[in-house]
PDB file of C-alpha atoms in Angstrom:
ATOM      1  CA  MET A 762     -11.508 -39.002  -9.145  1.00 53.00           C
ATOM      2  CA  THR A 763     -12.731 -42.478 -10.009  1.00 56.00           C
ATOM      3  CA  SER A 764     -10.282 -45.254 -10.546  1.00 59.00           C
ATOM      4  CA  SER A 765     -10.287 -47.801 -13.322  1.00 60.00           C
ATOM      5  CA  LYS A 766     -11.542 -50.418 -10.841  1.00 64.00           C
ATOM      6  CA  ASP A 767     -14.656 -48.320 -10.135  1.00 63.00           C
ATOM      7  CA  ILE A 768     -15.312 -47.937 -13.850  1.00 68.00           C
ATOM      8  CA  ASP A 769     -14.843 -51.656 -14.400  1.00 83.00           C
ATOM      9  CA  ILE A 770     -17.231 -52.472 -11.548  1.00 80.00           C
ATOM     10  CA  ASP A 771     -19.799 -50.004 -12.918  1.00 76.00           C
ATOM     11  CA  GLN A 772     -19.433 -51.420 -16.427  1.00 83.00           C
ATOM     12  CA  LYS A 773     -19.799 -54.972 -15.088  1.00 84.00           C
ATOM     13  CA  GLU A 774     -22.941 -53.972 -13.216  1.00 80.00           C
ATOM     14  CA  LEU A 775     -24.376 -52.333 -16.340  1.00 81.00           C
ATOM     15  CA  PHE A 776     -23.504 -55.421 -18.364  1.00 87.00           C
ATOM     16  CA  LYS A 777     -25.143 -57.721 -15.795  1.00 85.00           C
ATOM     17  CA  ASN A 778     -28.309 -55.613 -15.796  1.00 81.00           C
ATOM     18  CA  ALA A 779     -28.439 -55.489 -19.595  1.00 84.00           C
ATOM     19  CA  ASN A 780     -27.865 -59.236 -19.787  1.00 89.00           C
ATOM     20  CA  ARG A 781     -30.651 -59.879 -17.257  1.00 86.00           C
ATOM     21  CA  ARG A 782     -33.091 -57.691 -19.219  1.00 86.00           C
ATOM     22  CA  LEU A 783     -32.083 -59.374 -22.476  1.00 90.00           C
ATOM     23  CA  ASN A 784     -32.772 -62.800 -20.955  1.00 92.00           C
ATOM     24  CA  GLN A 785     -36.170 -61.630 -19.679  1.00 91.00           C
ATOM     25  CA  LYS A 786     -37.187 -60.430 -23.135  1.00 92.00           C
ATOM     26  CA  LYS A 787     -35.781 -63.560 -24.750  1.00 95.00           C
ATOM     27  CA  ARG A 788     -37.873 -65.763 -22.429  1.00 95.00           C
ATOM     28  CA  LEU A 789     -40.936 -63.671 -23.281  1.00 94.00           C
ATOM     29  CA  VAL A 790     -40.376 -64.236 -27.012  1.00 95.00           C
ATOM     30  CA  HIS A 791     -39.968 -67.986 -26.350  1.00 96.00           C
ATOM     31  CA  HIS A 792     -43.223 -67.924 -24.388  1.00 94.00           C
ATOM     32  CA  LEU A 793     -44.975 -66.189 -27.304  1.00 95.00           C
ATOM     33  CA  VAL A 794     -43.643 -68.726 -29.834  1.00 96.00           C
ATOM     34  CA  PHE A 795     -44.702 -71.654 -27.637  1.00 96.00           C
ATOM     35  CA  PHE A 796     -48.110 -70.029 -27.157  1.00 94.00           C
ATOM     36  CA  ILE A 797     -48.695 -69.722 -30.898  1.00 95.00           C
ATOM     37  CA  ALA A 798     -47.456 -73.264 -31.581  1.00 95.00           C
ATOM     38  CA  GLY A 799     -49.478 -74.640 -28.671  1.00 93.00           C
ATOM     39  CA  ALA A 800     -52.637 -72.856 -29.810  1.00 93.00           C
ATOM     40  CA  VAL A 801     -52.253 -74.300 -33.316  1.00 94.00           C
ATOM     41  CA  VAL A 802     -51.758 -77.793 -31.853  1.00 92.00           C
ATOM     42  CA  LEU A 803     -54.810 -77.451 -29.580  1.00 89.00           C
ATOM     43  CA  ILE A 804     -56.971 -76.279 -32.481  1.00 89.00           C
ATOM     44  CA  PHE A 805     -55.670 -79.107 -34.674  1.00 89.00           C
ATOM     45  CA  VAL A 806     -56.299 -81.731 -31.992  1.00 88.00           C
ATOM     46  CA  ASN A 807     -59.833 -80.549 -31.357  1.00 83.00           C
ATOM     47  CA  LEU A 808     -61.094 -79.687 -34.824  1.00 81.00           C
ATOM     48  CA  VAL A 809     -59.103 -81.933 -37.175  1.00 76.00           C
ATOM     49  CA  LEU A 810     -58.612 -84.992 -34.964  1.00 74.00           C
ATOM     50  CA  GLU A 811     -61.993 -84.349 -33.345  1.00 74.00           C
ATOM     51  CA  TYR A 812     -60.693 -85.120 -29.856  1.00 68.00           C
ATOM     52  CA  GLN A 813     -63.413 -84.292 -27.315  1.00 70.00           C
ATOM     53  CA  ILE A 814     -65.347 -82.499 -30.051  1.00 69.00           C
ATOM     54  CA  ASP A 815     -68.545 -82.488 -27.982  1.00 72.00           C
ATOM     55  CA  PHE A 816     -66.915 -81.163 -24.795  1.00 67.00           C
ATOM     56  CA  LYS A 817     -67.845 -77.467 -24.714  1.00 70.00           C
ATOM     57  CA  PRO A 818     -67.473 -75.827 -21.310  1.00 68.00           C
ATOM     58  CA  LEU A 819     -69.131 -72.404 -21.210  1.00 72.00           C
ATOM     59  CA  GLY A 820     -70.530 -73.086 -24.673  1.00 73.00           C
ATOM     60  CA  TRP A 821     -67.109 -72.946 -26.381  1.00 75.00           C
ATOM     61  CA  HIS A 822     -64.832 -75.669 -27.601  1.00 76.00           C
ATOM     62  CA  TRP A 823     -62.428 -76.735 -24.849  1.00 81.00           C
ATOM     63  CA  PHE A 824     -59.396 -75.492 -26.768  1.00 86.00           C
ATOM     64  CA  VAL A 825     -60.744 -71.918 -26.661  1.00 88.00           C
ATOM     65  CA  SER A 826     -60.762 -71.996 -22.857  1.00 88.00           C
ATOM     66  CA  ALA A 827     -57.259 -73.458 -22.790  1.00 89.00           C
ATOM     67  CA  ILE A 828     -55.956 -70.812 -25.197  1.00 92.00           C
ATOM     68  CA  LEU A 829     -57.618 -67.985 -23.233  1.00 92.00           C
ATOM     69  CA  ILE A 830     -56.075 -69.178 -19.964  1.00 92.00           C
ATOM     70  CA  TRP A 831     -52.665 -69.472 -21.627  1.00 94.00           C
ATOM     71  CA  ALA A 832     -53.122 -66.005 -23.179  1.00 96.00           C
ATOM     72  CA  PHE A 833     -53.795 -64.620 -19.704  1.00 96.00           C
ATOM     73  CA  PHE A 834     -50.467 -66.019 -18.463  1.00 96.00           C
ATOM     74  CA  LEU A 835     -48.695 -64.642 -21.526  1.00 96.00           C
ATOM     75  CA  LEU A 836     -50.218 -61.216 -20.857  1.00 96.00           C
ATOM     76  CA  ALA A 837     -49.112 -61.397 -17.201  1.00 94.00           C
ATOM     77  CA  HIS A 838     -45.592 -62.324 -18.350  1.00 93.00           C
ATOM     78  CA  THR A 839     -45.545 -59.375 -20.772  1.00 93.00           C
ATOM     79  CA  ILE A 840     -46.742 -56.938 -18.097  1.00 92.00           C
ATOM     80  CA  ASN A 841     -44.066 -58.231 -15.735  1.00 89.00           C
ATOM     81  CA  VAL A 842     -41.263 -57.782 -18.267  1.00 88.00           C
ATOM     82  CA  PHE A 843     -42.214 -54.368 -19.626  1.00 87.00           C
ATOM     83  CA  PHE A 844     -44.066 -52.565 -16.838  1.00 86.00           C
ATOM     84  CA  VAL A 845     -43.369 -54.086 -13.454  1.00 82.00           C
ATOM     85  CA  GLU A 846     -39.643 -54.296 -14.156  1.00 78.00           C
ATOM     86  CA  LYS A 847     -39.522 -50.583 -14.947  1.00 74.00           C
ATOM     87  CA  LEU A 848     -41.492 -49.655 -11.839  1.00 77.00           C
ATOM     88  CA  MET A 849     -39.798 -52.076  -9.477  1.00 76.00           C
ATOM     89  CA  GLY A 850     -36.521 -52.849 -11.200  1.00 73.00           C
ATOM     90  CA  ARG A 851     -32.922 -52.640 -10.055  1.00 74.00           C
ATOM     91  CA  ALA A 852     -33.040 -48.899  -9.245  1.00 75.00           C
ATOM     92  CA  TRP A 853     -36.180 -49.336  -7.141  1.00 79.00           C
ATOM     93  CA  GLU A 854     -34.599 -52.282  -5.275  1.00 79.00           C
ATOM     94  CA  GLU A 855     -31.472 -50.286  -4.451  1.00 81.00           C
ATOM     95  CA  LYS A 856     -33.475 -47.236  -3.338  1.00 84.00           C
ATOM     96  CA  TYR A 857     -35.792 -49.318  -1.167  1.00 84.00           C
ATOM     97  CA  MET A 858     -32.883 -51.309   0.278  1.00 86.00           C
ATOM     98  CA  SER A 859     -31.030 -48.139   1.307  1.00 88.00           C
ATOM     99  CA  LYS A 860     -34.249 -46.811   2.862  1.00 90.00           C
ATOM    100  CA  LEU A 861     -34.655 -50.004   4.905  1.00 89.00           C
ATOM    101  CA  VAL A 862     -31.006 -49.947   5.982  1.00 90.00           C
ATOM    102  CA  GLU A 863     -31.369 -46.326   7.085  1.00 91.00           C
ATOM    103  CA  LYS A 864     -34.444 -47.208   9.162  1.00 91.00           C
ATOM    104  CA  GLN A 865     -32.547 -50.050  10.806  1.00 92.00           C
ATOM    105  CA  LEU A 866     -29.613 -47.756  11.612  1.00 91.00           C
ATOM    106  CA  VAL A 867     -31.946 -45.223  13.239  1.00 90.00           C
ATOM    107  CA  LYS A 868     -33.536 -47.983  15.334  1.00 91.00           C
ATOM    108  CA  LEU A 869     -30.115 -49.309  16.327  1.00 90.00           C
ATOM    109  CA  LYS A 870     -28.940 -45.832  17.369  1.00 91.00           C
ATOM    110  CA  LYS A 871     -32.045 -45.341  19.520  1.00 91.00           C
ATOM    111  CA  LEU A 872     -31.554 -48.754  21.084  1.00 90.00           C
ATOM    112  CA  GLN A 873     -27.851 -48.070  21.722  1.00 90.00           C
ATOM    113  CA  LYS A 874     -28.744 -44.743  23.348  1.00 90.00           C
ATOM    114  CA  LYS A 875     -31.228 -46.468  25.665  1.00 89.00           C
ATOM    115  CA  VAL A 876     -28.644 -49.097  26.579  1.00 89.00           C
ATOM    116  CA  ASP A 877     -25.974 -46.438  27.224  1.00 88.00           C
ATOM    117  CA  GLU A 878     -28.361 -44.480  29.461  1.00 87.00           C
ATOM    118  CA  LYS A 879     -29.528 -47.515  31.420  1.00 87.00           C
ATOM    119  CA  TYR A 880     -26.156 -49.285  31.656  1.00 87.00           C
ATOM    120  CA  PRO A 881     -23.348 -46.740  31.346  1.00 86.00           C
ATOM    121  CA  LEU A 882     -19.841 -48.097  31.150  1.00 83.00           C
ATOM    122  CA  GLU A 883     -17.902 -47.504  34.370  1.00 74.00           C
ATOM    123  CA  GLY A 884     -14.623 -46.592  32.701  1.00 63.00           C
ATOM    124  CA  THR A 885     -16.095 -43.817  30.590  1.00 57.00           C
ATOM    125  CA  SER A 886     -16.798 -41.375  33.431  1.00 54.00           C
ATOM    126  CA  GLN A 887     -13.288 -41.823  34.904  1.00 51.00           C
ATOM    127  CA  ASP A 888     -11.720 -41.434  31.467  1.00 52.00           C
ATOM    128  CA  LYS A 889     -13.628 -38.198  30.913  1.00 56.00           C
ATOM    129  CA  GLN A 890     -12.489 -36.815  34.279  1.00 55.00           C
ATOM    130  CA  ASP A 891      -8.861 -37.684  33.508  1.00 56.00           C
ATOM    131  CA  GLU A 892      -9.163 -36.068  30.113  1.00 57.00           C
ATOM    132  CA  ASN A 893     -10.674 -32.883  31.553  1.00 57.00           C
ATOM    133  CA  GLN A 894      -7.898 -32.641  34.172  1.00 59.00           C
ATOM    134  CA  SER A 895      -5.165 -32.975  31.565  1.00 58.00           C
ATOM    135  CA  LYS A 896      -6.714 -30.154  29.561  1.00 58.00           C
ATOM    136  CA  THR A 897      -6.881 -27.779  32.550  1.00 57.00           C
ATOM    137  CA  GLU A 898      -3.350 -28.469  33.881  1.00 55.00           C
ATOM    138  CA  PRO A 899      -0.689 -26.170  32.440  1.00 56.00           C
ATOM    139  CA  GLN A 900       1.928 -27.908  30.413  1.00 55.00           C
ATOM    140  CA  ASN A 901       5.540 -27.340  31.336  1.00 55.00           C
ATOM    141  CA  PRO A 902       7.723 -26.459  28.359  1.00 53.00           C
ATOM    142  CA  LYS A 903      10.814 -28.630  28.070  1.00 55.00           C
ATOM    143  CA  LYS A 904      14.127 -26.938  28.488  1.00 51.00           C
ATOM    144  CA  SER A 905      16.892 -27.892  26.137  1.00 46.00           C
TER     145      SER A 905
END
C-alpha cells in the first residue's frame, strides 16, 4: 500500500512536470509575440523609414531575409516544444536512464566476477570449509 509521502512525492513530480511544460509553452508564445512585433518593426524600418532601401540580397528586401531566418528559429522552437518533448520527454529520459544504469550494473558484475576469479579472497575458502563442517557435525541436544 502506498503511503501519503509517496503520493505527495508523485503529486510534486507531476506538478513540476506540468509547470515545466507550462513554462515551455509560455516561452513559445512570448517568442511568437516578439516575432510578430519584430517583423512589423523590420518592415516599418525598411519601407517607411527607407533604411537600406536599395540593399536587396537574393533579390528581396533585407527585412524579408531577416524575417525568414527568424521564422526558421520560431519553427524550430515550436517543433522542440510540441514534438521533440513528446518523443524525448521526461518518460523517455527515465526509461533511457534506467537502461544505461542496467548496462553499467551488468558490466560491473562481469568485472567483479573477473576480479573474484583472478584474486580470490583468502578467508572465503576457509570460511566455507568451516561452514560445511558445522553442517555435517551432529548437534548435541542440551539436557535440562
